[in-house]
Coordinates of C-alpha atoms in Angstrom, one line a residue:
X1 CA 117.3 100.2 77.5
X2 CA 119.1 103.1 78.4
X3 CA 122.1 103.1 80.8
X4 CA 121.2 104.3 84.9
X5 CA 122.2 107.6 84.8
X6 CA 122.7 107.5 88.6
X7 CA 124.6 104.2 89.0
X8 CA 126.0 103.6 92.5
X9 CA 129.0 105.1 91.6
X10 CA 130.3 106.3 87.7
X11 CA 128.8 109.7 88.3
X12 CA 129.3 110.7 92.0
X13 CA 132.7 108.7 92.6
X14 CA 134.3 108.1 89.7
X15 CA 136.9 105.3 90.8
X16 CA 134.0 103.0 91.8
X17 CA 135.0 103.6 95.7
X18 CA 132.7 104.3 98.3
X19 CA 133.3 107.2 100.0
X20 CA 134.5 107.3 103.5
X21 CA 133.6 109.1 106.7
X22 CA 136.1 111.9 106.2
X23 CA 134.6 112.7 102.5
X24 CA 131.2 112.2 103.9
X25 CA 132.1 115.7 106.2
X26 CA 133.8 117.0 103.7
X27 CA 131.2 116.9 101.5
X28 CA 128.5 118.4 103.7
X29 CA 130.8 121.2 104.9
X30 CA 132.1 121.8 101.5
X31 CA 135.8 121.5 102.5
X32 CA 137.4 119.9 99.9
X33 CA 140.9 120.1 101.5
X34 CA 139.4 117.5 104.4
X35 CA 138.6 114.8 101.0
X36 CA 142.5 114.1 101.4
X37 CA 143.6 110.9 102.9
X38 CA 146.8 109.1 102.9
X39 CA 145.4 105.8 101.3
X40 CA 144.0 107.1 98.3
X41 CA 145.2 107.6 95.1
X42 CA 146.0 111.2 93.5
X43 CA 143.4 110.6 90.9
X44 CA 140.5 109.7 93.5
X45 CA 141.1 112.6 95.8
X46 CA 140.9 114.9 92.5
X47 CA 137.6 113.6 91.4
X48 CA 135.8 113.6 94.9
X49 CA 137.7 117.5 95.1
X50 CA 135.7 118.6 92.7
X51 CA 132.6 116.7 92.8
X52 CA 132.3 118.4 96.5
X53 CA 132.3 121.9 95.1
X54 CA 129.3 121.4 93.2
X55 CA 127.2 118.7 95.3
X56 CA 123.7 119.2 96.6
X57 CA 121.0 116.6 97.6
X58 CA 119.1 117.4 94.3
X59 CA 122.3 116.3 92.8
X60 CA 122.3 112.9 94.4
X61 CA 119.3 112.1 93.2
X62 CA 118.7 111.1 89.7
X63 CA 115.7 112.6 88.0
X64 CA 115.2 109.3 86.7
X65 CA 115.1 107.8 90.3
X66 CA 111.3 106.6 89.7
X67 CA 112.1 105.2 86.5
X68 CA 114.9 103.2 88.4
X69 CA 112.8 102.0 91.4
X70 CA 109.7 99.7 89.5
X71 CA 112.2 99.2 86.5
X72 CA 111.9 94.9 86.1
X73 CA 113.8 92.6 88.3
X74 CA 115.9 89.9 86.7
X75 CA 113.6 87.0 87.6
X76 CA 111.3 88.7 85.7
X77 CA 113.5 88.5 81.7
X78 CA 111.4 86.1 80.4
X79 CA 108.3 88.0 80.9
X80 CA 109.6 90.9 79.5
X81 CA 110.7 89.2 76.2
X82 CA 107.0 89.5 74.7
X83 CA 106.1 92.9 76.6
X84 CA 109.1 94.2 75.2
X85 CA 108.3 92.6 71.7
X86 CA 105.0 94.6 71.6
X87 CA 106.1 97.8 72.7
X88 CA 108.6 98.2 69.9
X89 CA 106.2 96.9 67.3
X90 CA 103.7 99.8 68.6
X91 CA 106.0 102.7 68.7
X92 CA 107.5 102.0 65.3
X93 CA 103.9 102.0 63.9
X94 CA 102.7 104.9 65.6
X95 CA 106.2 107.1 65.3
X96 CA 105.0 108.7 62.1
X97 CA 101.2 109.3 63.7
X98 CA 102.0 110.6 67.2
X99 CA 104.9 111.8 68.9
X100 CA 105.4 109.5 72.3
X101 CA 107.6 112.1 74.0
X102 CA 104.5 113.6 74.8
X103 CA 102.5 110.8 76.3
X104 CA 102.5 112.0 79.8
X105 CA 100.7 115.1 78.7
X106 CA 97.6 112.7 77.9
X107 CA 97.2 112.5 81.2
X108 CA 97.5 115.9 82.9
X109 CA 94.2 117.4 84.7
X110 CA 92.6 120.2 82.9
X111 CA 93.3 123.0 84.6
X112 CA 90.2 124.2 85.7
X113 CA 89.8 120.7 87.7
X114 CA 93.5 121.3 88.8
X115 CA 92.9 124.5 90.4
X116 CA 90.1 123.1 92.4
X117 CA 92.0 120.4 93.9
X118 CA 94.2 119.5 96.2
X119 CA 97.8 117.7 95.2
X120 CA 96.3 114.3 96.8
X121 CA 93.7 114.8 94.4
X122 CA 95.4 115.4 91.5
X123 CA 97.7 112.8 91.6
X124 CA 94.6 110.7 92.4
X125 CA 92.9 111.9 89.3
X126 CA 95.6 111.2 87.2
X127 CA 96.5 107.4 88.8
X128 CA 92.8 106.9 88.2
X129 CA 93.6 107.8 84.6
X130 CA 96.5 106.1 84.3
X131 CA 95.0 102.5 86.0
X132 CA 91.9 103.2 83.8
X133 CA 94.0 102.8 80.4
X134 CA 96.1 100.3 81.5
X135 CA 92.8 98.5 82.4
X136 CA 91.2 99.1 78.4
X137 CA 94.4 97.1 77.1
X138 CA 93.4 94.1 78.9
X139 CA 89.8 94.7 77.9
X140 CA 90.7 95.1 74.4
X141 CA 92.8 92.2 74.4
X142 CA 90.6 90.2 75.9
X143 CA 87.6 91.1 73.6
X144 CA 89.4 90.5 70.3
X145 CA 90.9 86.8 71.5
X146 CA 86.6 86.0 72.4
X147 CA 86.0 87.5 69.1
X148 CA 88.5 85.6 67.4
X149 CA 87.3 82.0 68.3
X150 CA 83.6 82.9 69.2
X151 CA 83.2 83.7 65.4
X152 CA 85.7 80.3 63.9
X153 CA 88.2 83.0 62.8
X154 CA 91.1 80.7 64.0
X155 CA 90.1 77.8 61.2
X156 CA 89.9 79.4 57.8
X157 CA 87.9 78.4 54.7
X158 CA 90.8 76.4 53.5
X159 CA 91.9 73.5 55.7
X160 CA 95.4 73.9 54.1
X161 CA 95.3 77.5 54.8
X162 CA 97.3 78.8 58.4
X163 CA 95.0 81.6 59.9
X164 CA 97.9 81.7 63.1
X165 CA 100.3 83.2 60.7
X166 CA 98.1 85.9 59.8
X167 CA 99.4 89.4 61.1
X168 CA 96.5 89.9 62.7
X169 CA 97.0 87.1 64.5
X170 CA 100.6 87.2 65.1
X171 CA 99.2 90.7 66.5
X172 CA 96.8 89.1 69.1
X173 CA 99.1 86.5 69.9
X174 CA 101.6 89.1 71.0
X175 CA 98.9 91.6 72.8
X176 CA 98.3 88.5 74.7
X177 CA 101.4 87.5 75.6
X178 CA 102.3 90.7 76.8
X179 CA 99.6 92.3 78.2
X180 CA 99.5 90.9 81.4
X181 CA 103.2 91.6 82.6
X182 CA 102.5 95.2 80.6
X183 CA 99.8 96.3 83.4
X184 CA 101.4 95.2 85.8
X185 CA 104.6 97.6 85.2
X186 CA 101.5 100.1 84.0
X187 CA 100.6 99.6 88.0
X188 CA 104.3 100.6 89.4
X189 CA 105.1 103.4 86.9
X190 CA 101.6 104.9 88.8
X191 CA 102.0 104.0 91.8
X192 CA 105.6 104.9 92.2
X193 CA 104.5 108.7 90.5
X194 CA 101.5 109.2 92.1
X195 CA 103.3 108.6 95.7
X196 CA 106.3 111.0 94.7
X197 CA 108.6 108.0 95.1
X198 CA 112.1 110.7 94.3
X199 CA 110.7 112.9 96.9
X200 CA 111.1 110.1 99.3
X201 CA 114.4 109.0 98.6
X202 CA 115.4 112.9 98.9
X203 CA 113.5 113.1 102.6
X204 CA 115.7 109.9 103.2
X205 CA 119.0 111.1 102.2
X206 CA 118.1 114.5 103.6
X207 CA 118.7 112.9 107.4
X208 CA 122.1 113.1 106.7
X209 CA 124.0 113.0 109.6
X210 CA 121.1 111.6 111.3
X211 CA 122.1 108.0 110.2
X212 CA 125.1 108.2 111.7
X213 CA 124.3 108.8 115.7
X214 CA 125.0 106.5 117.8
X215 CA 121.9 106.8 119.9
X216 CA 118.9 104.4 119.7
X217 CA 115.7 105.7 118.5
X218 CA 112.0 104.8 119.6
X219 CA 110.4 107.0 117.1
X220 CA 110.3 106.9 113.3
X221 CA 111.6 109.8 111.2
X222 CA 109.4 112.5 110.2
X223 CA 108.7 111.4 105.9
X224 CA 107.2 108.5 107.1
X225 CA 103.6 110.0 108.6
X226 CA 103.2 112.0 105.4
X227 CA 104.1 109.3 103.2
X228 CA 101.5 107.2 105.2
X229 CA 99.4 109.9 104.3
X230 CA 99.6 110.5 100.9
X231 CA 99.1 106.8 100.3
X232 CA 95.7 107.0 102.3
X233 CA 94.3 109.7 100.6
X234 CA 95.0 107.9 97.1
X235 CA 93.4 105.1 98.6
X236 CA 90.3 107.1 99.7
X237 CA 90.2 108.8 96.0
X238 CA 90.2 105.4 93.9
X239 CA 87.4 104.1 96.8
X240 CA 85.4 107.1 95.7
X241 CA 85.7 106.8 92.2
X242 CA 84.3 104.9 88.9
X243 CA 87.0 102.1 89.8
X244 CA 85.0 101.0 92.8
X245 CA 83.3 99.1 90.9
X246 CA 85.1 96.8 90.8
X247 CA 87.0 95.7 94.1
X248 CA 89.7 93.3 92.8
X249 CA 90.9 96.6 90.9
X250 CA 91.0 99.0 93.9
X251 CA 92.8 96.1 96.1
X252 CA 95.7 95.4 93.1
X253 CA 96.4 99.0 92.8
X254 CA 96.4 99.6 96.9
X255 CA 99.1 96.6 97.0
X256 CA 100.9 98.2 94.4
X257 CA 101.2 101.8 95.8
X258 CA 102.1 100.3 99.1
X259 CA 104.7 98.3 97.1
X260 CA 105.6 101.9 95.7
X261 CA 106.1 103.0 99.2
X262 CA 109.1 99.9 100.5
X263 CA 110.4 100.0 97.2
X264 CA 110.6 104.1 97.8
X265 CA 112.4 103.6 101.1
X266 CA 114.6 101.2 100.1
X267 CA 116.3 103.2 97.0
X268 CA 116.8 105.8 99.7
X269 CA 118.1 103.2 102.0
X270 CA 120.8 102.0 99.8
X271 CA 121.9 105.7 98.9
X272 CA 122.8 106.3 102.5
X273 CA 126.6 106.1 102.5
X274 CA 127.2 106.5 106.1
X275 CA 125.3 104.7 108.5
X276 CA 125.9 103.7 112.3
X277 CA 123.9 100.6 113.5
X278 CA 121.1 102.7 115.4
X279 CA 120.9 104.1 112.2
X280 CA 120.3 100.8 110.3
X281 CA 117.8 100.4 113.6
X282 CA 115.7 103.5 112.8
X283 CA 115.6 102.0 109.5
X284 CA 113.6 99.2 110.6
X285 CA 111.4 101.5 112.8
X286 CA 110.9 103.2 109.8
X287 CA 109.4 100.5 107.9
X288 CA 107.7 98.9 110.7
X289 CA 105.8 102.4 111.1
X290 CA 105.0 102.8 107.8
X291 CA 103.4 98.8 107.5
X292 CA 101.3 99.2 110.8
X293 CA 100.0 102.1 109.6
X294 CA 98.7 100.7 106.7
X295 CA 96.5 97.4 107.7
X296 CA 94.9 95.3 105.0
X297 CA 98.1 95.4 102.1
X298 CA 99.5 92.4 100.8
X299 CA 102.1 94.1 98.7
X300 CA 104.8 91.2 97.3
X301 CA 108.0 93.6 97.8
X302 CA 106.9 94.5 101.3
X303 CA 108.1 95.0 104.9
X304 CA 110.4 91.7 105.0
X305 CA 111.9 92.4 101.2
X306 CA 113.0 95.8 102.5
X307 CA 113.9 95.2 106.1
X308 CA 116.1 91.7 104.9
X309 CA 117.9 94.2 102.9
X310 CA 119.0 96.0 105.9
X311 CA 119.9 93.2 107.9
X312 CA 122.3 92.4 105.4
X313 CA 124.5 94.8 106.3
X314 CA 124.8 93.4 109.5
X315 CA 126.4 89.8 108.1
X316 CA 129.9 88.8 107.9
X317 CA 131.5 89.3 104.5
X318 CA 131.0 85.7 103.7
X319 CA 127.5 85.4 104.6
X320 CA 126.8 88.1 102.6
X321 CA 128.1 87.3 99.3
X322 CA 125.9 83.9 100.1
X323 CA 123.2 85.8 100.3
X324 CA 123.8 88.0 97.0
X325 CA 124.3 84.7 95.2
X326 CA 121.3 83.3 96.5
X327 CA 119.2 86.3 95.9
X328 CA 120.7 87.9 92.7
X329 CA 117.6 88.0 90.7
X330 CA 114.9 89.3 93.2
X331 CA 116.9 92.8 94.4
X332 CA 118.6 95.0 91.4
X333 CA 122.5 95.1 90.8
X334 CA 122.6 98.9 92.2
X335 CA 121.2 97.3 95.6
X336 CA 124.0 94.8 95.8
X337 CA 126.7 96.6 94.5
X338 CA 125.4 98.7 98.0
X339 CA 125.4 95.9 100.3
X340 CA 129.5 95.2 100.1
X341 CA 130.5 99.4 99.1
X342 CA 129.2 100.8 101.9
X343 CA 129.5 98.5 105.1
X344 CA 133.0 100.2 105.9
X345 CA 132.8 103.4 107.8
X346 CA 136.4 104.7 108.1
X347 CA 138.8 105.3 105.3
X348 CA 139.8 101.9 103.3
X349 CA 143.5 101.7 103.2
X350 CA 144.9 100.5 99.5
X351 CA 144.4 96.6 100.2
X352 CA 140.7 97.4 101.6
X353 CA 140.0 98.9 97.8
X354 CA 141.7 96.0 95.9
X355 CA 139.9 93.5 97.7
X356 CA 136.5 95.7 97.8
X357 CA 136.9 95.8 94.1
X358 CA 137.7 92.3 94.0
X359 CA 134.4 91.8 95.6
X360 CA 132.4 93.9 93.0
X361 CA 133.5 92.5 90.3
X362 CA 132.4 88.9 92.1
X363 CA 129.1 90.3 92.2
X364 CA 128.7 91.5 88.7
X365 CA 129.4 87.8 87.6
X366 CA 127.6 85.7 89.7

């Protein structure tokens, strides 16, 4: 529930502005004096000043970015309601027993196994782990709702009596309700770790001026092969392990880490401030690299989520406040707040900013 603490803007640009081509240099060469343009305010040219002093790509990059990437889509409220239900109901009674802020730690590799490992490993191990428990809550649910009607426990000794009202069975009535949409956001916090999904969006940003050559491209960049990689070897780990078994398990969670991947590449997409349109072109080679390269996924945010996203930027302003509209609950805020901020290039003179503003705050209320 807590704010982004990387929105688009509030942190790196204060005045909700994106930045222009002359700020982009500046900011790269560190020379603050070049942030100064005629059509900006006092106020803005301060701010960006002194954000320049102090920026580096770590800095761009929330450490929160995984949490940002598989937080829930809008369509997807209503199945949140009851998952969201649950979860509070279980921290508040486990508070005083355990202390959550520890709860990664359950998972870490021992370190003897971790110091006979490789990385790929390790992150496999620990994915394993991770889809395992996820895995035991639908088990578990699933066992006490057979248990519950196999032995008449829904119809009590007293006709007049309400067994559904019970806490326990308020309980199991929310552990079902929820437990479903719970794995599946189980599956993308995994996923999305397990690949290194900030890493990504660093490699991404970390082109940097690369984006904005005017030359067309026939290769990929070079964080696609080892992201191809990586999600290989944790393919080839969960193969190997206790979880092949059962195949349906292995072929969710290889959708879901190659959902990790697009979703990955397009938060460090729509970071890229400057862009030329080879640039949004080597975009699309990017992605087309990285889906070839990994037959046999059926990921529901794939290559045509992520690649529509770029082609966006090619519409005219009206067709692309159409398609905001029309696809406001399947991309995040953050995503379309990018789509109309950073289309311009060149400085914005002052009626540019009103009417980009204008814009945003269109956006915010459709």
């Amino acid at each position: 529930n807590s704010k982004r603490s990387d929105t688009v803007f509030n942190e790196r640009f204060p005045q909700d502005i994106p930045p222009s081509r002359t700020q982009l240099k500046a900011i790269n060469s560190k020379q603050p004096s070049a942030l100064i343009g005629k059509s900006f305010s006092r106020r803005l040219q301060l701010s960006t000043e002194t954000f320049s002093q102090s920026f580096s790509l770590e800095d761009s990059v929330s450490e929160y970015c995984n949490a940002d990437m598989y937080s829930p889509l809008p369509s997807e409220e209503s199945d949140l309601i009851p998952v969201r239900k649950f979860l509070r109901r279980a921290q508040a009674s486990l508070s005083g027993m355990v202390c959550l802020d520890q709860i990664d730690k359950w998972s870490l590799v021992s370190k003897n196994v971790e110091g006979n490992t490789t990385d790929d490993c390790v992150d496999g191990i620990r994915l394993q782990k991770r889809v395992s428990a996820s895995l035991s809550c639908m088990f578990i649910t699933c066992l006490f709702d057979t248990t519950w009607h196999s032995f008449g426990l829904n119809h009590g000794p007293d006709s007049s009596s309400e067994p559904n009202n019970t806490p326990l069975k308020k309980y199991l009535n929310q552990m079902a309700a929820s437990v479903n949409h719970m794995h599946l956001l189980c599956l993308r916090t995994s996923t999305m770790r397990a690949i290194k999904g900030r890493d990504i969006v660093m490699k991404v940003l970390s082109i940097g001026d690369g984006w904005t050559k005017s030359e067309l491209h026939t290769q990929c960049n070079d964080y696609v092969d080892p992201l191809v990689e990586t999600c290989i070897s944790l393919s080839q780990y969960l193969s190997a392990s206790k979880l092949s078994f059962h195949p349906w398990i292995i072929t969710d969670t290889w959708n879901q880490i190659i959902e990790s991947g697009f979703l990955a590449l397009l938060e460090g997409f729509s970071k890229v401030y400057d862009c030329s349109t080879e640039g949004r072109a080597l975009m699309s080679i990017d992605l087309a690299t990285f889906c070839s390269s990994l037959p046999g996924a059926t990921p529901k945010r794939g290559m045509q989520y992520v690649d529509m996203f770029i082609k966006v930027f090619y519409f005219p302003e009206e067709d692309v406040m159409k398609w905001i509209a029309d696809n406001k609950n399947d991309y995040h805020l953050y995503h379309l707040m990018a789509l109309v901020s950073f289309g311009a290039h060149n400085q914005l003179s002052s009626h540019a900013l009103s009417k980009l503003s204008m814009r945003r705050k269109k956006i915010k209320n459709i």
